[in-house]
Amino acid sequence: MSVTVENFTKSKSFNFPQNVVMGHGVLDQTVDVCRSMLFGKNGLIITGGSTYKVAGRKVEDLVSERYNVQTHLAGAADLEAVSEAKKAAKECKAKFILAIGGGSKIDISKPVAKDLGIPFVSIPTSISHDGICSDRASFKSNEGTPMTIRALPPAALIADTKVLVKAPYRYLAAGCADVISNLTALKDWDLARKIRDEEFSTSAYMLARFAAETLVQDSDVIKPKLEDSVWTALKPIIASGVSMCIAGTSRPTSGSEHMFSHALDLLHPGKALHGEQCGIGCIMMMSLHGGNWKQIRDALKNIGAPTTAAELGLGEEEVVDALVAANKVRKERFTILGENGLTRNAALNLARTTGVLRWSR
Ligand SMILES: [Zn+2]
């Protein structure tokens, strides 16, 4: 009898949202969710001025019957907002956080929860990207540059379609575009695996692809002012966030198209939403990959997300600047842009041939 001696050393850990509740009127289940998670008595609500009116006050009323909750109004997602929220959580000896708002309130809550070692519940009032359920948080650094940090995913997600349908439709369209843009991120990841032998997760790849392809297929039924549309978009958006938790990196959802968006944020900030920029980046990067970029463009059009620079309020110089700078934004991330990136002429051609820029000035 032979004995095989293995030298197996691999190990991995995953953090997923434990409790996901979605649908019409599920905000009413907030206390049940908190109870099922065995939260301690004291909690902190992190919300914003307008999102407090949309959902924060209601949650505050609901949970106050069972828990001691304080409400902290936070501003934009920057490091100062994180330290203020952390201070508020410490002062009320919070054992859990309820993050109620758009992306920024959820982004602020992620590092606060991680640093204090307490769980948080993600309660989005709008969905403009796939971060509602992921372990990544995006911020402005002290220098004003965009940065992403790895924290923990929410312990629970409460996504109430009745609340979400009231948010401006532009946000949901941008959230869908962010997820559709997985299609080029995945091509970049596959390329990095083949050329750089980069670590790869087939399950994360498949989940992120499923999320994006589902939205492409359903793009003609995602329309404004329809709660059913929010419902259709929610599962893929959640799945996209979970794919990052499986991969342990943002690789399945962030490639060259995100680098284009990050370059825009650095060079020409405040023009458009993250997901809108990534959607347009995806059209162009899919063309570079030799893939079906028209399918991406048509899906974005169906949903009502922008497909041209003009719709984002961007001119020729701005788009070309961002395309040329994109490969330098995140040098360690290998993508179709390679190490040298695009020349200005190649960038201009790419934007024009994909209809992002018009041929004539
Ligand atoms: Zn994104």
mmCIF file with all atom_site columns, N, CA and C in Angstrom, residues 72-130:
data_model
loop_
_atom_site.group_PDB
_atom_site.id
_atom_site.type_symbol
_atom_site.label_atom_id
_atom_site.label_alt_id
_atom_site.label_comp_id
_atom_site.label_asym_id
_atom_site.label_entity_id
_atom_site.label_seq_id
_atom_site.pdbx_PDB_ins_code
_atom_site.Cartn_x
_atom_site.Cartn_y
_atom_site.Cartn_z
_atom_site.occupancy
_atom_site.B_iso_or_equiv
_atom_site.pdbx_formal_charge
_atom_site.auth_seq_id
_atom_site.auth_comp_id
_atom_site.auth_asym_id
_atom_site.auth_atom_id
_atom_site.pdbx_PDB_model_num
ATOM 1   N N  . HIS A 1 72  ? -26.936 59.374 13.569 1.00 0.00 ? 72  HIS A N  1
ATOM 2   C CA . HIS A 1 72  ? -25.813 60.235 13.181 1.00 0.00 ? 72  HIS A CA 1
ATOM 3   C C  . HIS A 1 72  ? -25.993 60.639 11.723 1.00 0.00 ? 72  HIS A C  1
ATOM 4   N N  . LEU A 1 73  ? -26.047 61.956 11.475 1.00 0.00 ? 73  LEU A N  1
ATOM 5   C CA . LEU A 1 73  ? -26.177 62.433 10.090 1.00 0.00 ? 73  LEU A CA 1
ATOM 6   C C  . LEU A 1 73  ? -24.788 62.657 9.506  1.00 0.00 ? 73  LEU A C  1
ATOM 7   N N  . ALA A 1 74  ? -24.492 61.938 8.440  1.00 0.00 ? 74  ALA A N  1
ATOM 8   C CA . ALA A 1 74  ? -23.161 62.028 7.825  1.00 0.00 ? 74  ALA A CA 1
ATOM 9   C C  . ALA A 1 74  ? -23.263 62.723 6.476  1.00 0.00 ? 74  ALA A C  1
ATOM 10  N N  . GLY A 1 75  ? -22.134 63.257 6.021  1.00 0.00 ? 75  GLY A N  1
ATOM 11  C CA . GLY A 1 75  ? -22.084 63.926 4.717  1.00 0.00 ? 75  GLY A CA 1
ATOM 12  C C  . GLY A 1 75  ? -21.486 63.013 3.664  1.00 0.00 ? 75  GLY A C  1
ATOM 13  N N  . ALA A 1 76  ? -20.648 63.580 2.817  1.00 0.00 ? 76  ALA A N  1
ATOM 14  C CA . ALA A 1 76  ? -20.021 62.816 1.725  1.00 0.00 ? 76  ALA A CA 1
ATOM 15  C C  . ALA A 1 76  ? -19.036 61.799 2.284  1.00 0.00 ? 76  ALA A C  1
ATOM 16  N N  . ALA A 1 77  ? -18.736 60.783 1.470  1.00 0.00 ? 77  ALA A N  1
ATOM 17  C CA . ALA A 1 77  ? -17.833 59.718 1.925  1.00 0.00 ? 77  ALA A CA 1
ATOM 18  C C  . ALA A 1 77  ? -16.386 60.182 1.845  1.00 0.00 ? 77  ALA A C  1
ATOM 19  N N  . ASP A 1 78  ? -15.889 60.723 2.972  1.00 0.00 ? 78  ASP A N  1
ATOM 20  C CA . ASP A 1 78  ? -14.461 61.016 3.050  1.00 0.00 ? 78  ASP A CA 1
ATOM 21  C C  . ASP A 1 78  ? -13.964 60.551 4.421  1.00 0.00 ? 78  ASP A C  1
ATOM 22  N N  . LEU A 1 79  ? -12.659 60.658 4.633  1.00 0.00 ? 79  LEU A N  1
ATOM 23  C CA . LEU A 1 79  ? -12.079 60.075 5.853  1.00 0.00 ? 79  LEU A CA 1
ATOM 24  C C  . LEU A 1 79  ? -12.555 60.802 7.104  1.00 0.00 ? 79  LEU A C  1
ATOM 25  N N  . GLU A 1 80  ? -12.851 62.091 6.977  1.00 0.00 ? 80  GLU A N  1
ATOM 26  C CA . GLU A 1 80  ? -13.348 62.853 8.118  1.00 0.00 ? 80  GLU A CA 1
ATOM 27  C C  . GLU A 1 80  ? -14.731 62.330 8.537  1.00 0.00 ? 80  GLU A C  1
ATOM 28  N N  . ALA A 1 81  ? -15.571 62.046 7.537  1.00 0.00 ? 81  ALA A N  1
ATOM 29  C CA . ALA A 1 81  ? -16.906 61.513 7.832  1.00 0.00 ? 81  ALA A CA 1
ATOM 30  C C  . ALA A 1 81  ? -16.804 60.166 8.543  1.00 0.00 ? 81  ALA A C  1
ATOM 31  N N  . VAL A 1 82  ? -15.804 59.370 8.157  1.00 0.00 ? 82  VAL A N  1
ATOM 32  C CA . VAL A 1 82  ? -15.609 58.066 8.810  1.00 0.00 ? 82  VAL A CA 1
ATOM 33  C C  . VAL A 1 82  ? -15.220 58.268 10.266 1.00 0.00 ? 82  VAL A C  1
ATOM 34  N N  . SER A 1 83  ? -14.271 59.200 10.535 1.00 0.00 ? 83  SER A N  1
ATOM 35  C CA . SER A 1 83  ? -13.837 59.361 11.930 1.00 0.00 ? 83  SER A CA 1
ATOM 36  C C  . SER A 1 83  ? -14.942 59.978 12.788 1.00 0.00 ? 83  SER A C  1
ATOM 37  N N  . GLU A 1 84  ? -15.765 60.846 12.209 1.00 0.00 ? 84  GLU A N  1
ATOM 38  C CA . GLU A 1 84  ? -16.896 61.411 12.968 1.00 0.00 ? 84  GLU A CA 1
ATOM 39  C C  . GLU A 1 84  ? -17.927 60.326 13.303 1.00 0.00 ? 84  GLU A C  1
ATOM 40  N N  . ALA A 1 85  ? -18.200 59.475 12.320 1.00 0.00 ? 85  ALA A N  1
ATOM 41  C CA . ALA A 1 85  ? -19.175 58.397 12.554 1.00 0.00 ? 85  ALA A CA 1
ATOM 42  C C  . ALA A 1 85  ? -18.637 57.400 13.584 1.00 0.00 ? 85  ALA A C  1
ATOM 43  N N  . LYS A 1 86  ? -17.331 57.173 13.528 1.00 0.00 ? 86  LYS A N  1
ATOM 44  C CA . LYS A 1 86  ? -16.727 56.238 14.494 1.00 0.00 ? 86  LYS A CA 1
ATOM 45  C C  . LYS A 1 86  ? -16.845 56.798 15.914 1.00 0.00 ? 86  LYS A C  1
ATOM 46  N N  . LYS A 1 87  ? -16.608 58.100 16.024 1.00 0.00 ? 87  LYS A N  1
ATOM 47  C CA . LYS A 1 87  ? -16.716 58.769 17.328 1.00 0.00 ? 87  LYS A CA 1
ATOM 48  C C  . LYS A 1 87  ? -18.154 58.632 17.861 1.00 0.00 ? 87  LYS A C  1
ATOM 49  N N  . ALA A 1 88  ? -19.124 58.865 16.971 1.00 0.00 ? 88  ALA A N  1
ATOM 50  C CA . ALA A 1 88  ? -20.533 58.769 17.384 1.00 0.00 ? 88  ALA A CA 1
ATOM 51  C C  . ALA A 1 88  ? -20.868 57.345 17.825 1.00 0.00 ? 88  ALA A C  1
ATOM 52  N N  . ALA A 1 89  ? -20.334 56.365 17.134 1.00 0.00 ? 89  ALA A N  1
ATOM 53  C CA . ALA A 1 89  ? -20.606 54.960 17.479 1.00 0.00 ? 89  ALA A CA 1
ATOM 54  C C  . ALA A 1 89  ? -19.999 54.605 18.836 1.00 0.00 ? 89  ALA A C  1
ATOM 55  N N  . LYS A 1 90  ? -18.796 55.140 19.085 1.00 0.00 ? 90  LYS A N  1
ATOM 56  C CA . LYS A 1 90  ? -18.139 54.865 20.376 1.00 0.00 ? 90  LYS A CA 1
ATOM 57  C C  . LYS A 1 90  ? -18.914 55.514 21.515 1.00 0.00 ? 90  LYS A C  1
ATOM 58  N N  . GLU A 1 91  ? -19.349 56.759 21.286 1.00 0.00 ? 91  GLU A N  1
ATOM 59  C CA . GLU A 1 91  ? -20.050 57.512 22.336 1.00 0.00 ? 91  GLU A CA 1
ATOM 60  C C  . GLU A 1 91  ? -21.328 56.817 22.781 1.00 0.00 ? 91  GLU A C  1
ATOM 61  N N  . CYS A 1 92  ? -22.034 56.216 21.847 1.00 0.00 ? 92  CYS A N  1
ATOM 62  C CA . CYS A 1 92  ? -23.290 55.549 22.244 1.00 0.00 ? 92  CYS A CA 1
ATOM 63  C C  . CYS A 1 92  ? -23.080 54.047 22.473 1.00 0.00 ? 92  CYS A C  1
ATOM 64  N N  . LYS A 1 93  ? -21.807 53.638 22.520 1.00 0.00 ? 93  LYS A N  1
ATOM 65  C CA . LYS A 1 93  ? -21.458 52.226 22.774 1.00 0.00 ? 93  LYS A CA 1
ATOM 66  C C  . LYS A 1 93  ? -22.228 51.290 21.837 1.00 0.00 ? 93  LYS A C  1
ATOM 67  N N  . ALA A 1 94  ? -22.207 51.675 20.545 1.00 0.00 ? 94  ALA A N  1
ATOM 68  C CA . ALA A 1 94  ? -22.999 50.920 19.554 1.00 0.00 ? 94  ALA A CA 1
ATOM 69  C C  . ALA A 1 94  ? -22.490 49.494 19.405 1.00 0.00 ? 94  ALA A C  1
ATOM 70  N N  . LYS A 1 95  ? -23.427 48.568 19.366 1.00 0.00 ? 95  LYS A N  1
ATOM 71  C CA . LYS A 1 95  ? -23.108 47.153 19.126 1.00 0.00 ? 95  LYS A CA 1
ATOM 72  C C  . LYS A 1 95  ? -23.480 46.767 17.689 1.00 0.00 ? 95  LYS A C  1
ATOM 73  N N  . PHE A 1 96  ? -24.134 47.693 16.997 1.00 0.00 ? 96  PHE A N  1
ATOM 74  C CA . PHE A 1 96  ? -24.440 47.469 15.574 1.00 0.00 ? 96  PHE A CA 1
ATOM 75  C C  . PHE A 1 96  ? -24.702 48.809 14.898 1.00 0.00 ? 96  PHE A C  1
ATOM 76  N N  . ILE A 1 97  ? -24.607 48.795 13.580 1.00 0.00 ? 97  ILE A N  1
ATOM 77  C CA . ILE A 1 97  ? -24.851 50.014 12.797 1.00 0.00 ? 97  ILE A CA 1
ATOM 78  C C  . ILE A 1 97  ? -25.915 49.728 11.745 1.00 0.00 ? 97  ILE A C  1
ATOM 79  N N  . LEU A 1 98  ? -26.835 50.662 11.589 1.00 0.00 ? 98  LEU A N  1
ATOM 80  C CA . LEU A 1 98  ? -27.783 50.590 10.477 1.00 0.00 ? 98  LEU A CA 1
ATOM 81  C C  . LEU A 1 98  ? -27.409 51.713 9.516  1.00 0.00 ? 98  LEU A C  1
ATOM 82  N N  . ALA A 1 99  ? -26.918 51.345 8.341  1.00 0.00 ? 99  ALA A N  1
ATOM 83  C CA . ALA A 1 99  ? -26.498 52.341 7.347  1.00 0.00 ? 99  ALA A CA 1
ATOM 84  C C  . ALA A 1 99  ? -27.638 52.570 6.371  1.00 0.00 ? 99  ALA A C  1
ATOM 85  N N  . ILE A 1 100 ? -28.202 53.778 6.407  1.00 0.00 ? 100 ILE A N  1
ATOM 86  C CA . ILE A 1 100 ? -29.394 54.060 5.594  1.00 0.00 ? 100 ILE A CA 1
ATOM 87  C C  . ILE A 1 100 ? -29.090 55.212 4.635  1.00 0.00 ? 100 ILE A C  1
ATOM 88  N N  . GLY A 1 101 ? -29.083 54.930 3.354  1.00 0.00 ? 101 GLY A N  1
ATOM 89  C CA . GLY A 1 101 ? -28.837 55.997 2.393  1.00 0.00 ? 101 GLY A CA 1
ATOM 90  C C  . GLY A 1 101 ? -28.367 55.461 1.063  1.00 0.00 ? 101 GLY A C  1
ATOM 91  N N  . GLY A 1 102 ? -27.782 56.367 0.259  1.00 0.00 ? 102 GLY A N  1
ATOM 92  C CA . GLY A 1 102 ? -27.188 55.944 -1.010 1.00 0.00 ? 102 GLY A CA 1
ATOM 93  C C  . GLY A 1 102 ? -25.828 55.338 -0.713 1.00 0.00 ? 102 GLY A C  1
ATOM 94  N N  . GLY A 1 103 ? -25.010 55.253 -1.720 1.00 0.00 ? 103 GLY A N  1
ATOM 95  C CA . GLY A 1 103 ? -23.707 54.592 -1.566 1.00 0.00 ? 103 GLY A CA 1
ATOM 96  C C  . GLY A 1 103 ? -22.832 55.189 -0.483 1.00 0.00 ? 103 GLY A C  1
ATOM 97  N N  . SER A 1 104 ? -22.853 56.526 -0.325 1.00 0.00 ? 104 SER A N  1
ATOM 98  C CA . SER A 1 104 ? -21.882 57.149 0.585  1.00 0.00 ? 104 SER A CA 1
ATOM 99  C C  . SER A 1 104 ? -22.107 56.758 2.042  1.00 0.00 ? 104 SER A C  1
ATOM 100 N N  . LYS A 1 105 ? -23.366 56.662 2.484  1.00 0.00 ? 105 LYS A N  1
ATOM 101 C CA . LYS A 1 105 ? -23.619 56.319 3.899  1.00 0.00 ? 105 LYS A CA 1
ATOM 102 C C  . LYS A 1 105 ? -23.205 54.860 4.177  1.00 0.00 ? 105 LYS A C  1
ATOM 103 N N  . ILE A 1 106 ? -23.388 54.031 3.162  1.00 0.00 ? 106 ILE A N  1
ATOM 104 C CA . ILE A 1 106 ? -22.994 52.622 3.305  1.00 0.00 ? 106 ILE A CA 1
ATOM 105 C C  . ILE A 1 106 ? -21.466 52.515 3.272  1.00 0.00 ? 106 ILE A C  1
ATOM 106 N N  . ASP A 1 107 ? -20.831 53.301 2.413  1.00 0.00 ? 107 ASP A N  1
ATOM 107 C CA . ASP A 1 107 ? -19.363 53.318 2.347  1.00 0.00 ? 107 ASP A CA 1
ATOM 108 C C  . ASP A 1 107 ? -18.769 53.796 3.680  1.00 0.00 ? 107 ASP A C  1
ATOM 109 N N  . ILE A 1 108 ? -19.373 54.827 4.282  1.00 0.00 ? 108 ILE A N  1
ATOM 110 C CA . ILE A 1 108 ? -18.875 55.350 5.560  1.00 0.00 ? 108 ILE A CA 1
ATOM 111 C C  . ILE A 1 108 ? -18.997 54.274 6.644  1.00 0.00 ? 108 ILE A C  1
ATOM 112 N N  . SER A 1 109 ? -20.103 53.532 6.615  1.00 0.00 ? 109 SER A N  1
ATOM 113 C CA . SER A 1 109 ? -20.369 52.555 7.681  1.00 0.00 ? 109 SER A CA 1
ATOM 114 C C  . SER A 1 109 ? -19.429 51.350 7.619  1.00 0.00 ? 109 SER A C  1
ATOM 115 N N  . LYS A 1 110 ? -18.954 51.001 6.422  1.00 0.00 ? 110 LYS A N  1
ATOM 116 C CA . LYS A 1 110 ? -18.126 49.789 6.298  1.00 0.00 ? 110 LYS A CA 1
ATOM 117 C C  . LYS A 1 110 ? -16.853 49.841 7.155  1.00 0.00 ? 110 LYS A C  1
ATOM 118 N N  . PRO A 1 111 ? -16.005 50.878 7.014  1.00 0.00 ? 111 PRO A N  1
ATOM 119 C CA . PRO A 1 111 ? -14.802 50.886 7.851  1.00 0.00 ? 111 PRO A CA 1
ATOM 120 C C  . PRO A 1 111 ? -15.097 51.129 9.334  1.00 0.00 ? 111 PRO A C  1
ATOM 121 N N  . VAL A 1 112 ? -16.186 51.872 9.628  1.00 0.00 ? 112 VAL A N  1
ATOM 122 C CA . VAL A 1 112 ? -16.538 52.101 11.040 1.00 0.00 ? 112 VAL A CA 1
ATOM 123 C C  . VAL A 1 112 ? -16.844 50.754 11.692 1.00 0.00 ? 112 VAL A C  1
ATOM 124 N N  . ALA A 1 113 ? -17.681 49.960 11.019 1.00 0.00 ? 113 ALA A N  1
ATOM 125 C CA . ALA A 1 113 ? -18.051 48.644 11.545 1.00 0.00 ? 113 ALA A CA 1
ATOM 126 C C  . ALA A 1 113 ? -16.828 47.742 11.675 1.00 0.00 ? 113 ALA A C  1
ATOM 127 N N  . LYS A 1 114 ? -15.980 47.792 10.674 1.00 0.00 ? 114 LYS A N  1
ATOM 128 C CA . LYS A 1 114 ? -14.790 46.928 10.696 1.00 0.00 ? 114 LYS A CA 1
ATOM 129 C C  . LYS A 1 114 ? -13.856 47.328 11.844 1.00 0.00 ? 114 LYS A C  1
ATOM 130 N N  . ASP A 1 115 ? -13.575 48.632 11.957 1.00 0.00 ? 115 ASP A N  1
ATOM 131 C CA . ASP A 1 115 ? -12.627 49.099 12.980 1.00 0.00 ? 115 ASP A CA 1
ATOM 132 C C  . ASP A 1 115 ? -13.139 48.838 14.395 1.00 0.00 ? 115 ASP A C  1
ATOM 133 N N  . LEU A 1 116 ? -14.457 48.950 14.581 1.00 0.00 ? 116 LEU A N  1
ATOM 134 C CA . LEU A 1 116 ? -15.016 48.743 15.924 1.00 0.00 ? 116 LEU A CA 1
ATOM 135 C C  . LEU A 1 116 ? -15.406 47.283 16.160 1.00 0.00 ? 116 LEU A C  1
ATOM 136 N N  . GLY A 1 117 ? -15.298 46.468 15.130 1.00 0.00 ? 117 GLY A N  1
ATOM 137 C CA . GLY A 1 117 ? -15.606 45.031 15.283 1.00 0.00 ? 117 GLY A CA 1
ATOM 138 C C  . GLY A 1 117 ? -17.080 44.781 15.537 1.00 0.00 ? 117 GLY A C  1
ATOM 139 N N  . ILE A 1 118 ? -17.946 45.590 14.912 1.00 0.00 ? 118 ILE A N  1
ATOM 140 C CA . ILE A 1 118 ? -19.392 45.402 15.096 1.00 0.00 ? 118 ILE A CA 1
ATOM 141 C C  . ILE A 1 118 ? -20.057 45.216 13.723 1.00 0.00 ? 118 ILE A C  1
ATOM 142 N N  . PRO A 1 119 ? -21.207 44.527 13.685 1.00 0.00 ? 119 PRO A N  1
ATOM 143 C CA . PRO A 1 119 ? -21.865 44.307 12.397 1.00 0.00 ? 119 PRO A CA 1
ATOM 144 C C  . PRO A 1 119 ? -22.622 45.540 11.917 1.00 0.00 ? 119 PRO A C  1
ATOM 145 N N  . PHE A 1 120 ? -22.846 45.607 10.607 1.00 0.00 ? 120 PHE A N  1
ATOM 146 C CA . PHE A 1 120 ? -23.704 46.682 10.099 1.00 0.00 ? 120 PHE A CA 1
ATOM 147 C C  . PHE A 1 120 ? -24.700 46.126 9.095  1.00 0.00 ? 120 PHE A C  1
ATOM 148 N N  . VAL A 1 121 ? -25.834 46.835 9.036  1.00 0.00 ? 121 VAL A N  1
ATOM 149 C CA . VAL A 1 121 ? -26.894 46.460 8.098  1.00 0.00 ? 121 VAL A CA 1
ATOM 150 C C  . VAL A 1 121 ? -26.952 47.512 7.003  1.00 0.00 ? 121 VAL A C  1
ATOM 151 N N  . SER A 1 122 ? -26.935 47.070 5.771  1.00 0.00 ? 122 SER A N  1
ATOM 152 C CA . SER A 1 122 ? -26.997 47.968 4.623  1.00 0.00 ? 122 SER A CA 1
ATOM 153 C C  . SER A 1 122 ? -28.464 48.160 4.237  1.00 0.00 ? 122 SER A C  1
ATOM 154 N N  . ILE A 1 123 ? -28.932 49.406 4.331  1.00 0.00 ? 123 ILE A N  1
ATOM 155 C CA . ILE A 1 123 ? -30.326 49.704 3.974  1.00 0.00 ? 123 ILE A CA 1
ATOM 156 C C  . ILE A 1 123 ? -30.294 50.802 2.909  1.00 0.00 ? 123 ILE A C  1
ATOM 157 N N  . PRO A 1 124 ? -30.140 50.422 1.641  1.00 0.00 ? 124 PRO A N  1
ATOM 158 C CA . PRO A 1 124 ? -30.001 51.439 0.589  1.00 0.00 ? 124 PRO A CA 1
ATOM 159 C C  . PRO A 1 124 ? -31.320 52.148 0.277  1.00 0.00 ? 124 PRO A C  1
ATOM 160 N N  . THR A 1 125 ? -31.202 53.456 0.011  1.00 0.00 ? 125 THR A N  1
ATOM 161 C CA . THR A 1 125 ? -32.366 54.222 -0.451 1.00 0.00 ? 125 THR A CA 1
ATOM 162 C C  . THR A 1 125 ? -32.242 54.513 -1.942 1.00 0.00 ? 125 THR A C  1
ATOM 163 N N  . SER A 1 126 ? -31.071 54.253 -2.495 1.00 0.00 ? 126 SER A N  1
ATOM 164 C CA . SER A 1 126 ? -30.859 54.303 -3.953 1.00 0.00 ? 126 SER A CA 1
ATOM 165 C C  . SER A 1 126 ? -29.698 53.364 -4.250 1.00 0.00 ? 126 SER A C  1
ATOM 166 N N  . ILE A 1 127 ? -29.644 52.883 -5.492 1.00 0.00 ? 127 ILE A N  1
ATOM 167 C CA . ILE A 1 127 ? -28.579 51.932 -5.843 1.00 0.00 ? 127 ILE A CA 1
ATOM 168 C C  . ILE A 1 127 ? -27.890 52.422 -7.098 1.00 0.00 ? 127 ILE A C  1
ATOM 169 N N  . SER A 1 128 ? -26.744 53.067 -6.933 1.00 0.00 ? 128 SER A N  1
ATOM 170 C CA . SER A 1 128 ? -26.066 53.591 -8.121 1.00 0.00 ? 128 SER A CA 1
ATOM 171 C C  . SER A 1 128 ? -24.808 52.797 -8.463 1.00 0.00 ? 128 SER A C  1
ATOM 172 N N  . HIS A 1 129 ? -24.459 51.795 -7.650 1.00 0.00 ? 129 HIS A N  1
ATOM 173 C CA . HIS A 1 129 ? -23.323 50.920 -7.965 1.00 0.00 ? 129 HIS A CA 1
ATOM 174 C C  . HIS A 1 129 ? -23.499 49.598 -7.223 1.00 0.00 ? 129 HIS A C  1
ATOM 175 N N  . ASP A 1 130 ? -22.526 48.695 -7.397 1.00 0.00 ? 130 ASP A N  1
ATOM 176 C CA . ASP A 1 130 ? -22.706 47.348 -6.827 1.00 0.00 ? 130 ASP A CA 1
ATOM 177 C C  . ASP A 1 130 ? -22.105 47.214 -5.420 1.00 0.00 ? 130 ASP A C  1
#
